Coordinates of C-alpha atoms in Angstrom, one line a residue:
M1 CA 0.0 0.0 0.0
L2 CA 2.7 2.5 1.0
E3 CA 4.8 1.6 -2.1
A4 CA 1.8 2.1 -4.3
A5 CA 1.0 5.5 -2.8
A6 CA 4.6 6.6 -3.2
T7 CA 4.5 5.6 -6.8
D8 CA 1.4 7.6 -7.4
R9 CA 3.0 10.7 -5.9
Q10 CA 6.0 10.3 -8.2
K11 CA 3.9 10.2 -11.3
P12 CA 4.1 13.5 -13.3
R13 CA 0.9 15.5 -13.1
L14 CA -1.2 15.3 -16.2
T15 CA -1.0 18.5 -18.3
C16 CA -4.0 19.4 -20.4
W17 CA -4.4 22.2 -22.9
F18 CA -7.8 23.6 -23.7
A19 CA -7.7 25.9 -26.7
G20 CA -10.8 27.8 -27.6
L21 CA -13.6 30.1 -26.4
T22 CA -13.9 32.1 -23.1
T23 CA -17.0 34.1 -22.4
L24 CA -18.4 35.9 -19.4
D25 CA -21.7 34.3 -18.5
V26 CA -24.4 36.3 -16.8
I27 CA -26.9 33.6 -15.6
H28 CA -30.4 34.2 -14.4
R29 CA -32.6 31.5 -12.9
S30 CA -36.3 32.0 -13.5
T31 CA -39.6 30.4 -12.6
V32 CA -41.1 31.6 -15.9
R33 CA -40.0 32.0 -19.4
P34 CA -40.0 35.7 -20.6
G35 CA -42.4 36.5 -23.4
P36 CA -42.1 39.3 -26.0
N37 CA -41.5 42.7 -24.4
Q38 CA -41.8 41.2 -20.9
K39 CA -39.7 41.7 -17.8
I40 CA -39.4 39.1 -15.2
T41 CA -37.6 38.8 -11.8
A42 CA -34.9 36.2 -11.4
V43 CA -34.8 34.0 -8.3
R44 CA -31.0 33.6 -8.6
Q45 CA -28.1 35.3 -10.4
D46 CA -24.6 34.0 -11.1
V47 CA -21.7 35.5 -13.1
S48 CA -18.8 33.2 -14.2
A49 CA -16.5 32.5 -17.0
G50 CA -18.0 30.3 -19.7
G51 CA -17.3 28.8 -23.1
P52 CA -16.6 25.2 -24.0
A53 CA -12.8 25.3 -23.6
A54 CA -12.9 27.4 -20.4
N55 CA -15.5 25.2 -18.6
A56 CA -13.8 22.0 -19.7
A57 CA -10.6 23.5 -18.2
V58 CA -12.3 24.2 -14.9
T59 CA -13.5 20.6 -14.8
A60 CA -10.1 19.2 -15.5
A61 CA -8.4 21.4 -12.9
T62 CA -10.9 20.2 -10.3
L63 CA -10.2 16.6 -11.2
G64 CA -6.5 17.3 -10.4
A65 CA -5.0 17.9 -13.8
R66 CA -2.8 20.8 -14.7
A67 CA -5.3 22.8 -16.9
L68 CA -3.9 25.4 -19.2
L69 CA -6.5 27.5 -21.2
V70 CA -5.2 29.0 -24.5
S71 CA -7.8 31.6 -25.3
A72 CA -8.5 35.3 -26.1
L73 CA -9.6 37.3 -23.0
G74 CA -8.0 40.7 -23.4
S75 CA -7.3 43.4 -20.9
G76 CA -10.7 44.9 -20.5
P77 CA -13.0 44.5 -17.5
V78 CA -15.0 41.7 -19.0
G79 CA -11.8 39.7 -19.6
S80 CA -10.5 40.5 -16.2
A81 CA -13.7 39.1 -14.6
A82 CA -13.5 35.9 -16.6
R83 CA -9.8 35.5 -15.8
G84 CA -10.5 35.9 -12.1
D85 CA -13.1 33.2 -12.0
L86 CA -10.9 30.8 -14.0
E87 CA -7.8 31.3 -11.8
R88 CA -9.8 31.0 -8.7
H89 CA -10.7 27.5 -9.8
G90 CA -7.2 26.4 -10.6
V91 CA -7.0 27.2 -14.4
E92 CA -3.8 28.6 -15.8
V93 CA -4.6 31.1 -18.6
H94 CA -2.5 31.9 -21.6
D95 CA -4.2 34.9 -23.2
V96 CA -3.4 35.3 -26.9
A97 CA -5.0 38.8 -26.7
A98 CA -2.9 40.0 -23.8
G99 CA -2.7 43.8 -23.7
E100 CA -5.6 44.3 -26.1
E101 CA -9.1 45.4 -25.1
I102 CA -11.3 43.1 -27.1
S103 CA -15.0 42.5 -27.3
L104 CA -15.1 39.4 -25.2
A105 CA -18.5 37.7 -25.4
V106 CA -20.9 38.3 -22.6
S107 CA -23.4 35.4 -22.7
A108 CA -27.0 36.0 -21.5
V109 CA -28.2 32.8 -19.9
V110 CA -31.7 31.9 -18.6
V111 CA -32.1 28.7 -16.6
D112 CA -35.6 27.3 -16.1
D113 CA -36.0 26.8 -12.3
A114 CA -38.5 23.9 -12.9
T115 CA -36.6 21.8 -15.5
G116 CA -33.0 23.0 -15.3
D117 CA -33.0 23.6 -19.1
R118 CA -30.9 26.6 -20.2
S119 CA -31.3 29.1 -23.0
V120 CA -28.2 31.0 -24.2
V121 CA -27.7 34.1 -26.4
S122 CA -24.1 34.9 -27.1
P123 CA -21.9 36.2 -29.9
D124 CA -19.3 33.5 -29.0
A125 CA -16.0 34.5 -30.7
T126 CA -17.5 36.5 -33.6
L127 CA -16.9 40.0 -32.1
A128 CA -13.5 39.4 -30.5
G129 CA -11.4 39.6 -33.6
T130 CA -9.0 37.1 -35.2
F131 CA -6.2 35.5 -33.2
D132 CA -3.3 33.2 -33.9
V133 CA -0.5 31.8 -31.8
T134 CA 3.0 31.0 -33.0
P135 CA 5.1 27.8 -32.3
D136 CA 7.7 29.9 -30.5
V137 CA 5.0 31.1 -28.0
L138 CA 3.6 27.6 -27.6
D139 CA 7.1 26.4 -26.9
T140 CA 7.1 28.5 -23.7
L141 CA 4.1 26.6 -22.3
P142 CA 4.2 23.4 -20.4
R143 CA 4.2 20.4 -22.7
P144 CA 0.7 18.9 -23.0
D145 CA -0.3 15.3 -22.6
V146 CA -3.7 15.9 -24.0
V147 CA -5.2 18.8 -26.0
L148 CA -8.8 19.8 -26.4
L149 CA -10.0 22.0 -29.2
D150 CA -13.5 23.5 -29.4
G151 CA -13.2 25.1 -32.8
H152 CA -13.8 28.7 -31.7
H153 CA -11.1 31.2 -32.8
P154 CA -10.4 29.1 -35.9
G155 CA -6.9 30.5 -36.5
L156 CA -6.0 29.6 -32.9
A157 CA -7.4 26.1 -33.3
R158 CA -5.5 25.4 -36.5
S159 CA -2.2 26.8 -35.1
V160 CA -2.5 24.7 -31.9
L161 CA -3.3 21.5 -33.8
A162 CA -0.4 22.0 -36.3
Y163 CA 1.9 22.5 -33.3
V164 CA 0.9 19.5 -31.2
R165 CA 0.9 17.2 -34.2
A166 CA 4.6 17.9 -34.7
L167 CA 5.5 17.1 -31.1
D168 CA 7.2 13.9 -30.1
P169 CA 5.7 12.3 -28.2
R170 CA 2.5 13.5 -29.8
P171 CA -0.3 14.6 -27.3
L172 CA -3.7 13.1 -27.6
V173 CA -6.1 15.5 -29.4
V174 CA -9.8 15.6 -28.4
L175 CA -12.2 17.7 -30.5
D176 CA -15.3 19.2 -28.9
A177 CA -17.6 19.4 -31.9
G178 CA -20.8 20.8 -30.4
R179 CA -22.2 22.1 -33.7
W180 CA -20.8 22.2 -37.2
R181 CA -18.5 25.1 -38.1
P182 CA -16.4 25.3 -41.3
V183 CA -13.1 25.1 -39.3
F184 CA -14.0 21.5 -38.3
A185 CA -13.1 20.5 -41.9
D186 CA -9.5 21.3 -41.0
L187 CA -9.6 19.8 -37.5
L188 CA -11.5 16.5 -37.7
G189 CA -8.8 14.5 -39.5
G190 CA -6.2 15.6 -36.9
A191 CA -8.2 14.6 -33.8
D192 CA -7.8 11.3 -32.1
V193 CA -11.3 11.5 -30.5
T194 CA -14.2 13.7 -31.6
A195 CA -16.9 14.2 -29.0
A196 CA -20.0 15.5 -30.6
S197 CA -23.7 16.0 -30.1
A198 CA -26.1 13.7 -31.9
D199 CA -27.0 16.4 -34.4
F200 CA -23.4 17.0 -35.5
Y201 CA -23.3 16.0 -39.2
P202 CA -20.0 16.7 -41.1
P203 CA -20.4 17.2 -44.9
E204 CA -19.5 14.3 -47.2
G205 CA -15.8 14.1 -48.0
V206 CA -14.5 15.6 -44.7
D207 CA -11.9 13.5 -42.9
R208 CA -13.0 12.0 -39.6
S209 CA -11.2 11.3 -36.4
R210 CA -10.1 7.7 -35.5
A211 CA -12.6 7.5 -32.6
T212 CA -15.9 9.2 -31.9
V213 CA -18.3 9.8 -29.0
A214 CA -21.8 11.1 -29.5
T215 CA -24.1 12.4 -26.7
H216 CA -27.9 12.2 -26.9
G217 CA -29.1 14.2 -24.0
P218 CA -30.5 11.8 -21.4
D219 CA -30.3 8.9 -23.7
P220 CA -27.2 6.5 -23.9
V221 CA -23.9 7.9 -25.2
T222 CA -22.7 6.0 -28.2
W223 CA -19.0 5.6 -29.0
C224 CA -16.6 3.9 -31.5
D225 CA -12.9 3.5 -30.7
E226 CA -10.0 3.5 -33.2
S227 CA -10.2 -0.3 -33.6
G228 CA -13.8 -0.1 -34.7
R229 CA -15.3 -1.4 -31.4
R230 CA -18.6 0.2 -30.7
G231 CA -20.7 0.5 -27.6
T232 CA -23.2 2.5 -25.6
T233 CA -22.9 4.0 -22.1
T234 CA -26.1 4.5 -20.1
V235 CA -26.8 7.9 -18.7
P236 CA -28.2 7.6 -15.1
T237 CA -31.5 9.0 -14.2
V238 CA -30.9 12.0 -11.8
D239 CA -32.7 15.0 -10.5
V240 CA -31.8 17.6 -13.1
R241 CA -31.4 21.1 -11.6
D242 CA -29.2 22.9 -14.1
T243 CA -27.9 21.8 -17.5
L244 CA -25.6 24.8 -18.2
G245 CA -22.1 23.6 -19.0
A246 CA -23.0 19.9 -18.7
G247 CA -21.5 19.1 -22.1
D248 CA -18.3 21.1 -21.2
A249 CA -18.0 19.1 -18.0
F250 CA -18.3 15.9 -20.0
H251 CA -15.6 17.0 -22.4
G252 CA -13.2 18.1 -19.6
A253 CA -13.6 14.8 -17.8
L254 CA -13.3 12.8 -21.0
A255 CA -10.0 14.6 -21.8
V256 CA -8.6 13.9 -18.3
A257 CA -9.6 10.2 -18.3
L258 CA -8.1 9.6 -21.8
G259 CA -4.9 11.5 -20.8
R260 CA -4.6 9.2 -17.7
G261 CA -4.7 6.1 -19.9
A262 CA -8.3 5.0 -19.9
D263 CA -9.7 3.3 -22.9
L264 CA -12.5 5.1 -24.7
E265 CA -15.3 3.0 -23.0
A266 CA -13.9 3.8 -19.5
A267 CA -13.3 7.4 -20.4
V268 CA -16.9 7.8 -21.5
E269 CA -18.1 6.2 -18.3
E270 CA -16.1 8.7 -16.3
A271 CA -17.4 11.7 -18.4
V272 CA -21.0 10.5 -18.0
R273 CA -20.4 10.3 -14.2
V274 CA -19.1 13.9 -14.1
A275 CA -21.7 15.4 -16.3
S276 CA -24.5 13.7 -14.4
L277 CA -23.1 15.1 -11.2
R278 CA -23.0 18.6 -12.7
V279 CA -26.7 18.7 -13.7
Q280 CA -27.8 17.9 -10.1
H281 CA -26.5 21.2 -8.7
V282 CA -27.7 24.8 -9.2
G283 CA -25.2 27.4 -10.4
P284 CA -22.1 27.2 -12.6
R285 CA -19.6 26.3 -9.9
S286 CA -21.4 25.0 -6.8
W287 CA -21.1 21.4 -8.2
L288 CA -17.3 21.5 -8.1
E289 CA -17.1 20.9 -4.4
H290 CA -19.1 17.6 -4.9
L291 CA -16.7 16.6 -7.7
C292 CA -13.8 17.1 -5.4
A293 CA -15.4 15.0 -2.7

């Protein structure tokens, strides 16, 4: 027992890169859905960093990985607020827009108090500008074991993918493909694992990753590994309180599990466990203390 514990302590900490979108989410929980030209009073308000890559990084950091977010935040007050939340939850931030005041997305989120379903209005990365990152800059960052790309900031995604594919040993690349965007035509073929929603349909002729995972809401997750083995993983029935960021939690946990050597089936099981825990707790960060426990 003591020898095993000592061996675990000697293992290098898993390093994960998360390259993609950061937003600032303003979240209101409401007992009614607003209609046209209607004002309603929220029963709860939260403000936190959001975005697929950012939320996945928070999950990974909470799971004990070294989580480095490569994203565009900028020097303005919105970016500072997002950075503060991320760093408070253990995420290291490499800001490709450092020193610039950019139009970082502020996402307006309404969560239905009765069902936990969320509605989001956000410009995503469309107003922030175009960003890239050079190999020399990436060389200064801790070498990754696994890299997750969300496809936002297309130039950034392409640059990071090209860089990590040239590394030896080559990090595992996970692609978060929530909905089709043209940049995915350049990313899918370079990913080891693509995690997508059930309605993600790449056009004919686009290269695919060697392994795929597809989520179907409360229905079983389907997967196919690089050997062609297929399977399904059941999603447990839980009391759903808040679905915001559940997919991001799934992807962060999937990346960590794969980076720690789990096969695809076991990694999906862990990702389902984490996402199912997330939806049982109200608010964007309150669930993390239960994940730690």
